[in-house]
Amino acid sequence: MATARREVHTQVSPITVQHPLDPLTPDEIEDAVEILRADRSLGKRVRFETVVLNEPPKAQVLRYKDGDPIQREAFIALLDNDTGSVYEAVVSITGSTVKSWEHIPGVQPKIMLDEFYECEEAVKRDPAFREALRKRGITDIDLVMVDPWSAGNFGIKGEEGLRLSFARCWLRSSPTDNGYARPIEGVIPVVDLNRMEVLRVEDHGVVPLPPNSGNYAAEFVREFRTDLKPLEITQPEGPSFQVDGRRVSWQKWELRVGFTPREGLILHNVSYLDKGRQRPILYRAALSEMVVPYGDPGEAHFRKNAFDVGEYGIGTLTNSLSLGCDCLGEIYYFDAVMNDSRGGVMTIPNAICLHEEDFGILWKHVDWRTGQAEVRRSRRLVISFIATVGNYEYGFFWYFYQDGTIEYQVKLTGIVNNAAVQAGEVPKHGTLIAPQLNAHIHQHFFNVRMDMSIDGQNNSVYEVNTESEPRGPGNPQGNAFFAKKTLLATESEAQRVVNPFSGRSWLITNPSMRNYLGQEVAYNLVPGENVLPFAHPEAAVSKRAGFMAKHLWVTPYHPDENNAAGRYPNQHPGGDGLPAYTKANRSIENTDIVVWYTFGHHHVPRPEDWPVMPVMYTGFSLKPVGFFDQNPALDVPPPSHHNGHCHP
Ligand code: CO
């Protein structure tokens, strides 16, 4: 049993394309790059920011039947390091032609993975940087860590048009210790990423290195607790899901697994089998942007607000997962295939984890007169990936339940970003988490874009608030309250924030489909934990991440509107993305709509977050409301007694 459990089901991404939404294969990436290189005579100084599937028009995808011929296109964004110019191209891979080529003025693509390494090397070579280290008594350059942070856009003179990183530096005490325990405070190398040269080294004054190490790795832990007995997850007959290429089916659920280096995991064509009909719920769902605004006003720290999707490409930073640690049970892994910045292919093996989990009770009732007990165990399908962004880890988890519920959860862990302070200093905009180590207060905002298709493309959105009935003839005892539905008919009406006091949620309905009670079929967006930003509305981060200001946004579907903070948030002055998309205040009633949900995790660091942070959870749910005629999970069989899992 133990051997079977450790069996690794690794699957190389399918060579043959089975569906128009399958991600580009390694061959297709290479072909697309080659076709464009030849057509445009691209030189060596060109970096490929993005080479991804150019998703076919929705109508075409919805018409697609197994075996139909598939036309394949790549969307390519590239940066010419010599001129700093950005170009976008669409390449037909099946037709071996360049379909479009466009110069995009005034934008900066994301910081690419190769640039991370090259930037660190450039900083370490720089004499001014070495001088700043010498001033601090740091001599071993090999132990220095340089994290190239995005520069933001603060309207500062001299930064216009430059491709910049304001790097942040740390010092390890040995090659494997936690370098993030010792920030090299005050030293900010400013790097021109096009020339890969240090422009200057800002030095905001020497602060001693914090005295303590912050090690958490097993090699450093002197004593482990000894009272843990084995807890085995076994699935002797294998998992209950089936995988065919990128298509996953699990009980009544069906979906396709996509991936881009920018968004990471993408879900396509999510549907649920009900009375013999595969009923659509989501056409496409993915994380569209995230941002982490920090609250310290200091000269060395005000720039900290990472857009980890648009500025770094969260998918690029995906971990390769291994069995028994990240996921337990019978695992199926999907590899992630993407381009590197020179147009080559980079594969992250075991990037996406697919598995099942027991999830306690699904439903239960005991007839207290007869003693008859009916209980069903809940099981969920989990599709996830985990990304490491410098010091931080984010796990992105989609859960599918037997009662038709979909849940999205972000797991935050890793090492809190920090700064050194003088001995005795008590920080205002942060928490002392170790001697002379300040973890700044910050927030994590995520925006998930959900192209809804509740039983078809034309959907509407209602806000649901519960209200007290005024006292009077209709409510003589004052006990009455009721849920009130309000149609959100336009984009501006649909810019909303959570209200836990009215039990607020948002209902996505299909006005032309009714359940047997005559109600519009619907799914409810149920908020979880949420918060609003504390940055001033005029602060740079508020302009660049306008999506933070509202939790709910709804737009009519448009193929070019995919990014909550715009296509190129890196060094962007602001206003792009949802604020721009919704300016025309289009109708969103009974049409093909996209729901964008923003949720914020508020992080006042604790000493317990150090040296590595126990997982914090944040997310939301989509719950069927009248989508089914009744509890759709009555047909889940009772737990079996013979396998020892259920002793009377
Ligand atoms: Co945090």
PDB file of N, CA and C in Angstrom, residues 457-488:
ATOM      1  N   GLN A 457     -24.503  31.589 -22.102  1.00  0.00           N
ATOM      2  CA  GLN A 457     -23.664  32.788 -22.077  1.00  0.00           C
ATOM      3  C   GLN A 457     -24.350  34.011 -21.483  1.00  0.00           C
ATOM      4  N   ASN A 458     -25.654  34.152 -21.654  1.00  0.00           N
ATOM      5  CA  ASN A 458     -26.319  35.383 -21.211  1.00  0.00           C
ATOM      6  C   ASN A 458     -26.757  35.300 -19.755  1.00  0.00           C
ATOM      7  N   ASN A 459     -26.092  36.085 -18.924  1.00  0.00           N
ATOM      8  CA  ASN A 459     -26.339  36.062 -17.484  1.00  0.00           C
ATOM      9  C   ASN A 459     -26.592  37.481 -16.971  1.00  0.00           C
ATOM     10  N   SER A 460     -27.174  37.586 -15.785  1.00  0.00           N
ATOM     11  CA  SER A 460     -27.370  38.865 -15.101  1.00  0.00           C
ATOM     12  C   SER A 460     -26.826  38.752 -13.683  1.00  0.00           C
ATOM     13  N   VAL A 461     -26.610  39.904 -13.034  1.00  0.00           N
ATOM     14  CA  VAL A 461     -26.102  39.890 -11.661  1.00  0.00           C
ATOM     15  C   VAL A 461     -27.043  40.689 -10.761  1.00  0.00           C
ATOM     16  N   TYR A 462     -27.386  40.113  -9.628  1.00  0.00           N
ATOM     17  CA  TYR A 462     -28.175  40.788  -8.603  1.00  0.00           C
ATOM     18  C   TYR A 462     -27.340  40.888  -7.339  1.00  0.00           C
ATOM     19  N   GLU A 463     -27.516  41.991  -6.601  1.00  0.00           N
ATOM     20  CA  GLU A 463     -26.968  42.045  -5.249  1.00  0.00           C
ATOM     21  C   GLU A 463     -28.059  41.604  -4.289  1.00  0.00           C
ATOM     22  N   VAL A 464     -27.680  40.801  -3.312  1.00  0.00           N
ATOM     23  CA  VAL A 464     -28.648  40.339  -2.318  1.00  0.00           C
ATOM     24  C   VAL A 464     -28.250  40.899  -0.957  1.00  0.00           C
ATOM     25  N   ASN A 465     -29.142  41.688  -0.364  1.00  0.00           N
ATOM     26  CA  ASN A 465     -28.944  42.192   0.991  1.00  0.00           C
ATOM     27  C   ASN A 465     -30.142  41.768   1.829  1.00  0.00           C
ATOM     28  N   THR A 466     -29.901  41.449   3.092  1.00  0.00           N
ATOM     29  CA  THR A 466     -31.031  41.146   3.970  1.00  0.00           C
ATOM     30  C   THR A 466     -31.407  42.397   4.743  1.00  0.00           C
ATOM     31  N   GLU A 467     -32.702  42.676   4.770  1.00  0.00           N
ATOM     32  CA  GLU A 467     -33.200  43.892   5.415  1.00  0.00           C
ATOM     33  C   GLU A 467     -34.199  43.539   6.504  1.00  0.00           C
ATOM     34  N   SER A 468     -34.282  44.405   7.514  1.00  0.00           N
ATOM     35  CA  SER A 468     -35.325  44.277   8.536  1.00  0.00           C
ATOM     36  C   SER A 468     -36.604  44.896   7.998  1.00  0.00           C
ATOM     37  N   GLU A 469     -37.708  44.234   8.242  1.00  0.00           N
ATOM     38  CA  GLU A 469     -39.018  44.794   7.888  1.00  0.00           C
ATOM     39  C   GLU A 469     -39.332  45.891   8.910  1.00  0.00           C
ATOM     40  N   PRO A 470     -39.750  47.074   8.429  1.00  0.00           N
ATOM     41  CA  PRO A 470     -40.137  48.096   9.409  1.00  0.00           C
ATOM     42  C   PRO A 470     -41.293  47.587  10.276  1.00  0.00           C
ATOM     43  N   ARG A 471     -41.338  48.028  11.539  1.00  0.00           N
ATOM     44  CA  ARG A 471     -42.465  47.627  12.399  1.00  0.00           C
ATOM     45  C   ARG A 471     -43.731  48.279  11.897  1.00  0.00           C
ATOM     46  N   GLY A 472     -44.823  47.577  11.960  1.00  0.00           N
ATOM     47  CA  GLY A 472     -46.098  48.110  11.477  1.00  0.00           C
ATOM     48  C   GLY A 472     -47.076  46.972  11.334  1.00  0.00           C
ATOM     49  N   PRO A 473     -48.179  47.239  10.644  1.00  0.00           N
ATOM     50  CA  PRO A 473     -49.214  46.209  10.521  1.00  0.00           C
ATOM     51  C   PRO A 473     -48.682  44.909   9.907  1.00  0.00           C
ATOM     52  N   GLY A 474     -47.702  45.024   8.964  1.00  0.00           N
ATOM     53  CA  GLY A 474     -47.148  43.822   8.334  1.00  0.00           C
ATOM     54  C   GLY A 474     -46.116  43.132   9.206  1.00  0.00           C
ATOM     55  N   ASN A 475     -45.726  43.755  10.305  1.00  0.00           N
ATOM     56  CA  ASN A 475     -44.665  43.199  11.157  1.00  0.00           C
ATOM     57  C   ASN A 475     -44.934  43.605  12.606  1.00  0.00           C
ATOM     58  N   PRO A 476     -46.056  43.160  13.157  1.00  0.00           N
ATOM     59  CA  PRO A 476     -46.475  43.651  14.477  1.00  0.00           C
ATOM     60  C   PRO A 476     -45.492  43.302  15.595  1.00  0.00           C
ATOM     61  N   GLN A 477     -44.789  42.140  15.478  1.00  0.00           N
ATOM     62  CA  GLN A 477     -43.881  41.739  16.565  1.00  0.00           C
ATOM     63  C   GLN A 477     -42.444  42.204  16.311  1.00  0.00           C
ATOM     64  N   GLY A 478     -42.177  42.767  15.138  1.00  0.00           N
ATOM     65  CA  GLY A 478     -40.833  43.297  14.863  1.00  0.00           C
ATOM     66  C   GLY A 478     -39.791  42.239  14.560  1.00  0.00           C
ATOM     67  N   ASN A 479     -40.226  41.006  14.313  1.00  0.00           N
ATOM     68  CA  ASN A 479     -39.252  39.933  14.067  1.00  0.00           C
ATOM     69  C   ASN A 479     -38.900  39.767  12.596  1.00  0.00           C
ATOM     70  N   ALA A 480     -39.627  40.454  11.691  1.00  0.00           N
ATOM     71  CA  ALA A 480     -39.545  40.105  10.267  1.00  0.00           C
ATOM     72  C   ALA A 480     -38.294  40.657   9.584  1.00  0.00           C
ATOM     73  N   PHE A 481     -37.696  39.835   8.762  1.00  0.00           N
ATOM     74  CA  PHE A 481     -36.620  40.279   7.881  1.00  0.00           C
ATOM     75  C   PHE A 481     -36.647  39.452   6.616  1.00  0.00           C
ATOM     76  N   PHE A 482     -36.025  39.966   5.570  1.00  0.00           N
ATOM     77  CA  PHE A 482     -36.139  39.299   4.271  1.00  0.00           C
ATOM     78  C   PHE A 482     -34.927  39.627   3.410  1.00  0.00           C
ATOM     79  N   ALA A 483     -34.646  38.716   2.471  1.00  0.00           N
ATOM     80  CA  ALA A 483     -33.547  38.942   1.528  1.00  0.00           C
ATOM     81  C   ALA A 483     -34.091  39.700   0.325  1.00  0.00           C
ATOM     82  N   LYS A 484     -33.377  40.775  -0.052  1.00  0.00           N
ATOM     83  CA  LYS A 484     -33.853  41.626  -1.136  1.00  0.00           C
ATOM     84  C   LYS A 484     -32.863  41.582  -2.294  1.00  0.00           C
ATOM     85  N   LYS A 485     -33.381  41.283  -3.474  1.00  0.00           N
ATOM     86  CA  LYS A 485     -32.548  41.208  -4.683  1.00  0.00           C
ATOM     87  C   LYS A 485     -32.620  42.514  -5.444  1.00  0.00           C
ATOM     88  N   THR A 486     -31.470  43.064  -5.814  1.00  0.00           N
ATOM     89  CA  THR A 486     -31.443  44.280  -6.622  1.00  0.00           C
ATOM     90  C   THR A 486     -30.615  44.009  -7.869  1.00  0.00           C
ATOM     91  N   LEU A 487     -31.216  44.230  -9.033  1.00  0.00           N
ATOM     92  CA  LEU A 487     -30.501  44.016 -10.291  1.00  0.00           C
ATOM     93  C   LEU A 487     -29.377  45.040 -10.437  1.00  0.00           C
ATOM     94  N   LEU A 488     -28.190  44.590 -10.824  1.00  0.00           N
ATOM     95  CA  LEU A 488     -27.089  45.495 -11.165  1.00  0.00           C
ATOM     96  C   LEU A 488     -27.054  45.543 -12.689  1.00  0.00           C
TER      97      LEU A 488
END
